[in-house]
CSV table of C-alpha atoms in Angstrom, one decimal:
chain,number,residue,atom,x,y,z
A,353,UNK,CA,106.0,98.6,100.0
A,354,UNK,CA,103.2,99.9,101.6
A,355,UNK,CA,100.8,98.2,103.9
A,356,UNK,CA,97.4,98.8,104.2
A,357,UNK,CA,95.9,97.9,107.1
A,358,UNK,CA,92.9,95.4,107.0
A,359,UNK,CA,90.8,95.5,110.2
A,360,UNK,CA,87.4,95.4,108.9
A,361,UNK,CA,87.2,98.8,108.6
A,362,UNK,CA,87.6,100.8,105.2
A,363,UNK,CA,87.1,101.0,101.6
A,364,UNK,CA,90.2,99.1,100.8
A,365,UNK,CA,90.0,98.4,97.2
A,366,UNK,CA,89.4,101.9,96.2
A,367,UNK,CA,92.9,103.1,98.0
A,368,UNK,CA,94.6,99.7,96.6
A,369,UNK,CA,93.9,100.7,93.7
A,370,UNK,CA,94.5,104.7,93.9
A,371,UNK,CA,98.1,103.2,94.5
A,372,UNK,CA,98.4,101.1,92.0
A,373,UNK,CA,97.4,103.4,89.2
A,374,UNK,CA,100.4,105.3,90.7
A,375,UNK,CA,102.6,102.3,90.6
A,376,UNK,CA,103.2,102.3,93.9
A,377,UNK,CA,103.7,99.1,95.1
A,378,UNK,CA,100.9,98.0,98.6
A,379,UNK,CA,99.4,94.9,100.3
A,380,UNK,CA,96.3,95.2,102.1
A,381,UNK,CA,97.1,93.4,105.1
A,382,UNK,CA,95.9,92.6,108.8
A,383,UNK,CA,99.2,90.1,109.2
A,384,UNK,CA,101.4,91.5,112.1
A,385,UNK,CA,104.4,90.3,110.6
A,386,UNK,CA,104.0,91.7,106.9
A,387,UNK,CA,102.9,95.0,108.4
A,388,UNK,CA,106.4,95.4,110.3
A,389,UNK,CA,108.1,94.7,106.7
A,390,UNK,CA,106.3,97.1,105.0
A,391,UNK,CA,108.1,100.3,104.7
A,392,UNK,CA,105.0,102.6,104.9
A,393,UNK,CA,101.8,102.2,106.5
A,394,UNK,CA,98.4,103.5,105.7
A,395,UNK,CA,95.4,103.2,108.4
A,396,UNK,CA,92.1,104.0,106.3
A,397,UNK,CA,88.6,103.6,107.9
A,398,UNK,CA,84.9,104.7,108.1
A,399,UNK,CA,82.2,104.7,110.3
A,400,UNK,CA,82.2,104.5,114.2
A,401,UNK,CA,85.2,105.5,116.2
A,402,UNK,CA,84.4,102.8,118.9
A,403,UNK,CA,84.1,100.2,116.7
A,404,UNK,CA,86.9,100.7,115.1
A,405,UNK,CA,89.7,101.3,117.9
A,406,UNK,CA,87.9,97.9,119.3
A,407,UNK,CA,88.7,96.1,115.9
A,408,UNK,CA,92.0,97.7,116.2
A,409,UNK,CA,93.0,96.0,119.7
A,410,UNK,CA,91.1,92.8,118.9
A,411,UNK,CA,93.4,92.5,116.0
A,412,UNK,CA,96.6,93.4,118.4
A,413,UNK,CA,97.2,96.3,115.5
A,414,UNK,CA,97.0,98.6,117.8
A,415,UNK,CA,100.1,97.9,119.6
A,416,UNK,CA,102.1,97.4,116.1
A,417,UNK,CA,101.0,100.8,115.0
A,418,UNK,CA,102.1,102.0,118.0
A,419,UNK,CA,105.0,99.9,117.9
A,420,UNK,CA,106.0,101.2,114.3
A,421,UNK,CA,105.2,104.7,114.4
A,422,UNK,CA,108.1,104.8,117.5
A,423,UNK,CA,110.8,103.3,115.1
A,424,UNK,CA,110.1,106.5,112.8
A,425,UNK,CA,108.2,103.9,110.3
A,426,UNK,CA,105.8,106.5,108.2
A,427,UNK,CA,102.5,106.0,108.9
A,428,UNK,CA,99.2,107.5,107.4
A,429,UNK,CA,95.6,107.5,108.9
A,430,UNK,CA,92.6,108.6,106.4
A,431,UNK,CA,89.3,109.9,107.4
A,432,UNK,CA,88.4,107.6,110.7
A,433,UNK,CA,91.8,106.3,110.3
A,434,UNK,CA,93.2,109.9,111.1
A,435,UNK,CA,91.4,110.5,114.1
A,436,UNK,CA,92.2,107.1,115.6
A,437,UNK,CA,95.6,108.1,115.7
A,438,UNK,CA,94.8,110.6,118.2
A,439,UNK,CA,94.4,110.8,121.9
A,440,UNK,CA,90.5,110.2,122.3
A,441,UNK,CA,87.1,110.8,120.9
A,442,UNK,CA,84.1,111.3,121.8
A,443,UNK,CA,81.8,109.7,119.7
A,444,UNK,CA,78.6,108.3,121.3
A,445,UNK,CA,81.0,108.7,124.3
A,446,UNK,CA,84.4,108.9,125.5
A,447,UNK,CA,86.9,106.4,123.9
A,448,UNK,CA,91.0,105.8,123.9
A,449,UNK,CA,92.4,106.7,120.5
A,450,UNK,CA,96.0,105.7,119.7
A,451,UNK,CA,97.8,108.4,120.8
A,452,UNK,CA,100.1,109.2,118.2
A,453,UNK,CA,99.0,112.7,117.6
A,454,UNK,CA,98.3,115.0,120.2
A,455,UNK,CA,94.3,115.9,120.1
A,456,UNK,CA,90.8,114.9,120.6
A,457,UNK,CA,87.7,114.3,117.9
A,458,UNK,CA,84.8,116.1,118.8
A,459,UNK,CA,81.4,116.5,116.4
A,460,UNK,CA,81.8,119.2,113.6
A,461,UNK,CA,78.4,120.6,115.1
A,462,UNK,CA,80.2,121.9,117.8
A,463,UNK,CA,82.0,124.5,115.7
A,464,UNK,CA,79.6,124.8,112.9
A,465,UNK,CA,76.9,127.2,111.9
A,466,UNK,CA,73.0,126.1,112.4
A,467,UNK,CA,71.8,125.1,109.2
A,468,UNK,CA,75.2,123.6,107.9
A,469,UNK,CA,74.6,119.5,106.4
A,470,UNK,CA,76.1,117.5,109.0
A,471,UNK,CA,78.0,114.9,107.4
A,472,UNK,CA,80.0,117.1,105.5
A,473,UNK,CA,79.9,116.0,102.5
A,474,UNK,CA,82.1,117.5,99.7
A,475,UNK,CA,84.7,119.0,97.7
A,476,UNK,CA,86.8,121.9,99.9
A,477,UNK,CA,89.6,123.5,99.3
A,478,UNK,CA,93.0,123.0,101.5
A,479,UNK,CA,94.7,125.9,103.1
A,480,UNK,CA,98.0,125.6,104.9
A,481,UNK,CA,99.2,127.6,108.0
A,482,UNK,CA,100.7,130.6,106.8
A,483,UNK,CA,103.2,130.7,110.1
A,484,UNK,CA,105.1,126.7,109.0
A,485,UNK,CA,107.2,125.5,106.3
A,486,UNK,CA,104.1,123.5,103.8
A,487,UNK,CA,104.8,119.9,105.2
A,488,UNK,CA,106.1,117.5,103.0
A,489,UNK,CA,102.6,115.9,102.1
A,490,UNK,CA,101.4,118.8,100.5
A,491,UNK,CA,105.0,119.0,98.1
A,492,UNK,CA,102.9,118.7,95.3
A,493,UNK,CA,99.9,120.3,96.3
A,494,UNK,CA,99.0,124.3,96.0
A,495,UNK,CA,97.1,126.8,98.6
A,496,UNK,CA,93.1,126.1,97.2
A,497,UNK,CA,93.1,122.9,95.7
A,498,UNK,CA,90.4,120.8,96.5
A,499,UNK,CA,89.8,117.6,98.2
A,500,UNK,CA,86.8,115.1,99.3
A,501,UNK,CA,85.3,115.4,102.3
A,502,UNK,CA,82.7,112.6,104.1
A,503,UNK,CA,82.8,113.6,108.2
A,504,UNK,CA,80.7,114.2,111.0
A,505,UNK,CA,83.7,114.6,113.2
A,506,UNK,CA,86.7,116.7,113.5
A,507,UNK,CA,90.4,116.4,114.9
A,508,UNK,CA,90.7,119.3,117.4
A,509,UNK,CA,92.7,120.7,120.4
A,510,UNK,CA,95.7,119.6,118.2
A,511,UNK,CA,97.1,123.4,116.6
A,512,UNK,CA,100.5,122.8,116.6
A,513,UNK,CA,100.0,119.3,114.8
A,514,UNK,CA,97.5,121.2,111.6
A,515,UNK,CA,99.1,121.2,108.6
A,516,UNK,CA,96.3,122.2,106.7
A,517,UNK,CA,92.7,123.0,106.9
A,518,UNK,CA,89.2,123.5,105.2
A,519,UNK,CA,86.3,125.7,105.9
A,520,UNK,CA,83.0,124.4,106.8
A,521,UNK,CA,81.4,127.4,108.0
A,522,UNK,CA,84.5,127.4,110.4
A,523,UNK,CA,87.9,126.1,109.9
A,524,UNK,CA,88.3,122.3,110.6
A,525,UNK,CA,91.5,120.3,110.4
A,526,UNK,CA,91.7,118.9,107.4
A,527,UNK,CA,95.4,117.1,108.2
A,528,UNK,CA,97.5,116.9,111.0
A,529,UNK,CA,101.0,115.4,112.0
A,530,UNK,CA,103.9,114.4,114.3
A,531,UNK,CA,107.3,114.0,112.9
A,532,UNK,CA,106.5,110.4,110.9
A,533,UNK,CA,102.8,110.4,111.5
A,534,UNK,CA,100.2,112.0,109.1
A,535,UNK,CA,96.3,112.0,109.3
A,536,UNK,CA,94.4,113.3,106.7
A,537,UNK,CA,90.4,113.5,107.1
A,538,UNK,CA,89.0,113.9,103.5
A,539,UNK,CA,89.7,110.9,100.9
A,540,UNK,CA,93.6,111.0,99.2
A,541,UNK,CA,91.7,108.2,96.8
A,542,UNK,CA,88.5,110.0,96.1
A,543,UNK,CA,90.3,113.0,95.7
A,544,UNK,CA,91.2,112.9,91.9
A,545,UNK,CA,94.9,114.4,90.5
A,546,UNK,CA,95.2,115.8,94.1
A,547,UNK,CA,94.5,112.9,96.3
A,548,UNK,CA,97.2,111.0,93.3
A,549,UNK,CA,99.8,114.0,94.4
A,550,UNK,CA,99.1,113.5,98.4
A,551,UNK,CA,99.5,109.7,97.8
A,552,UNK,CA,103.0,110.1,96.0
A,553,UNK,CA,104.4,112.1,97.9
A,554,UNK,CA,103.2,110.0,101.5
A,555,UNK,CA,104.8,107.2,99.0
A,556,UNK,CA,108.1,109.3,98.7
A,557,UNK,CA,108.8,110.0,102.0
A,558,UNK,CA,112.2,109.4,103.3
A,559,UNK,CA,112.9,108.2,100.1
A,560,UNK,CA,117.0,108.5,98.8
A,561,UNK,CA,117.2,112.2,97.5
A,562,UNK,CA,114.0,113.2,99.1
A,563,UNK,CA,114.3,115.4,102.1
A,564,UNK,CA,112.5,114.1,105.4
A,565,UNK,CA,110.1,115.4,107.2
A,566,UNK,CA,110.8,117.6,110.1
């Protein structure tokens, strides 16, 4: 079973349902206690990055993620929920992420050209680092396939966590990860087959006969 986290924040029934066309059993959930049964976790969210990490520790789900990811539970952040899970942002300001991925967000206009749309809205295809083993998110995903994009921010100062990226007039993370925690920023359930192979495979992780990830 896989939770998905309910703190206000997100398009929940879209990703509910992105699951269950895969029959992959979920329960969108703000409940401490079901979270910590759940096998799997799943932190989706849009909009601001303050708001969110303050409905995060209102909730106390900060402190179970936390709590979870350091018992090797697998946990996955989408879009705002993959940047929370890192050390800081600054968004309209400095503010505490969770810290379970070495990094900071900073605006994609930083590293962008002039000219460029900001948010980056849009279908881009994902490359993988050419110097790592593909991680185990991607097992059923190929070099160029294409995913959907809706950011104004960007995970950086994290290289050694990228396990794949997109150009936007400059390469941005597109996914990240640290032993049993993933972040991806585009949309697994906007995403079409792709997003369906991404979500599978988060779903498979660990499982009996499936390797781990290292």
């Amino acid at each position: 079973m896989i939770a998905i986290i309910d703190y206000g924040v997100g398009n929940l029934f879209s990703l509910k349902s992105s699951l269950d066309s895969q029959k992959i059993d979920s329960v969108v959930t703000g409940d401490k206690a079901v979270i910590k049964q759940c096998e799997k976790i799943i932190l989706p969210g849009v909009g601001a990055f303050a708001d969110a990490a303050e409905s995060l520790k209102q909730c106390g789900l900060d402190k179970v993620l936390i709590e979870e990811a350091q018992k090797g539970k697998p946990i996955l952040g989408i879009c705002l929920g993959m940047q929370l899970l890192f050390d800081k942002s600054y968004e309209y300001g400095e503010h505490e992420g969770l810290g379970l991925i070495s990094g900071t967000v900073r605006p994609i206009a930083d590293v962008i050209p002039k000219g460029l749309k900001i948010p980056h809205i849009g279908w881009n295809a994902l490359h993988f680092p050419k110097h790592k083993e593909k991680s185990l998110l991607f097992r059923y995903v190929n070099e160029g396939e294409f995913v959907y994009f809706v950011h104004s921010y960007y995970c950086a100062d994290c290289e050694q966590s990228v396990i794949a990226a997109a150009e936007y007039g400059a390469p941005l993370t597109a996914a990240a990860a640290d032993k049993n925690v993933f972040g991806c920023q585009f949309h697994p359930e906007k995403s079409g087959d792709v997003g369906m192979k991404i979500l599978r495979a988060f779903h498979e992780l660990g499982a009996p006969g499936k390797e781990r990830h290292k």
